[in-house]
Short mmCIF file of C-alpha atoms in Angstrom, two decimals:
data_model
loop_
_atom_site.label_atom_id
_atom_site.label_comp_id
_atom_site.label_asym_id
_atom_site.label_seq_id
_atom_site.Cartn_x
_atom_site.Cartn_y
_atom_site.Cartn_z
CA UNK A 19 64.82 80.72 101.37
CA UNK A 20 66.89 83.17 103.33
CA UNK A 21 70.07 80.77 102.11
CA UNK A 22 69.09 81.30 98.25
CA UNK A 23 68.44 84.93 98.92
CA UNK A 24 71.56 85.80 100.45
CA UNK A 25 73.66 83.23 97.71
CA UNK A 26 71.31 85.41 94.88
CA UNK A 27 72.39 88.61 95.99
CA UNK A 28 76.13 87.65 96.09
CA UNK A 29 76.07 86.99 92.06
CA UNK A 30 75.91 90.50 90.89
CA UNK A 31 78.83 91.86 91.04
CA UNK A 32 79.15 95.58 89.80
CA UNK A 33 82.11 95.25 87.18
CA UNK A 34 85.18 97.07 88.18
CA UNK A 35 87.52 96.99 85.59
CA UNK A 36 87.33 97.62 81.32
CA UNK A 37 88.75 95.62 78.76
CA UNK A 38 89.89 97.97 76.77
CA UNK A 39 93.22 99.73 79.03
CA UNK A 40 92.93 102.83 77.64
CA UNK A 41 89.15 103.17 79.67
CA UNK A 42 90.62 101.58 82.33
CA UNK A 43 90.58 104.18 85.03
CA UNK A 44 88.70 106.36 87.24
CA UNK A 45 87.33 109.32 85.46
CA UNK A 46 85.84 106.29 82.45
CA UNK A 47 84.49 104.29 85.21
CA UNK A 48 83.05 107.47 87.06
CA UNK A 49 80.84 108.87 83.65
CA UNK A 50 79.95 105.62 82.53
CA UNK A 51 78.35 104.51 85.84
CA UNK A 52 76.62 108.15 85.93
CA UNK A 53 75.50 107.44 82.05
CA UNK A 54 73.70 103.87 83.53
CA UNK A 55 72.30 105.26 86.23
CA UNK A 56 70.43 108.01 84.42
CA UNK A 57 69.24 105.42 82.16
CA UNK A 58 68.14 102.87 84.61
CA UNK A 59 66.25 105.12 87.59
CA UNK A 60 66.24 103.59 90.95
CA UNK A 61 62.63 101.08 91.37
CA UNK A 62 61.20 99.89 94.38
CA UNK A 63 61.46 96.29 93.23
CA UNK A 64 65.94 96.49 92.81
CA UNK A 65 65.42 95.72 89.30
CA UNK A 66 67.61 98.54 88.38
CA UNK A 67 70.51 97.15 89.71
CA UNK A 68 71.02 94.04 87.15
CA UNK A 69 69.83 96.66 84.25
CA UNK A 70 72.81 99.06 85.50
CA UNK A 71 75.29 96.19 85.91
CA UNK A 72 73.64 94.98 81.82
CA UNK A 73 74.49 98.55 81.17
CA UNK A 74 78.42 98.63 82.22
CA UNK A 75 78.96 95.13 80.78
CA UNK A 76 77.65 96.64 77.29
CA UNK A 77 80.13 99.29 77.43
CA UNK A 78 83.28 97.19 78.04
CA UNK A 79 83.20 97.27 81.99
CA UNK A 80 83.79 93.31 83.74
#
């Protein structure tokens, strides 16, 4: 169980990088994780953390 837990974990990856160049950089990256954040709030269960990552995908971030 501890195996699949620590394998689980290691599959969400918070994307890094945009596909579109011109929002490739820091200050894009920077308001767009701020814009996820405020609409995913932190919860106890870490639930937010694959709606955030949902959230960057949508707007272009892999």
């Amino acid at each position: 169980m501890v195996i699949t837990s620590i394998f689980g974990c290691g599959s969400m990856i918070y994307p890094d990088a945009n596909v579109d160049p011109s929002k490739n950089n820091r200050a894009t990256f920077k308001q767009d994780a701020i814009d996820c954040a405020t609409a995913y709030p932190v919860v106890d269960s870490g639930a937010h953390i694959k709606q955030r990552i949902g959230c960057m995908n949508l707007k272009g971030w892999r």
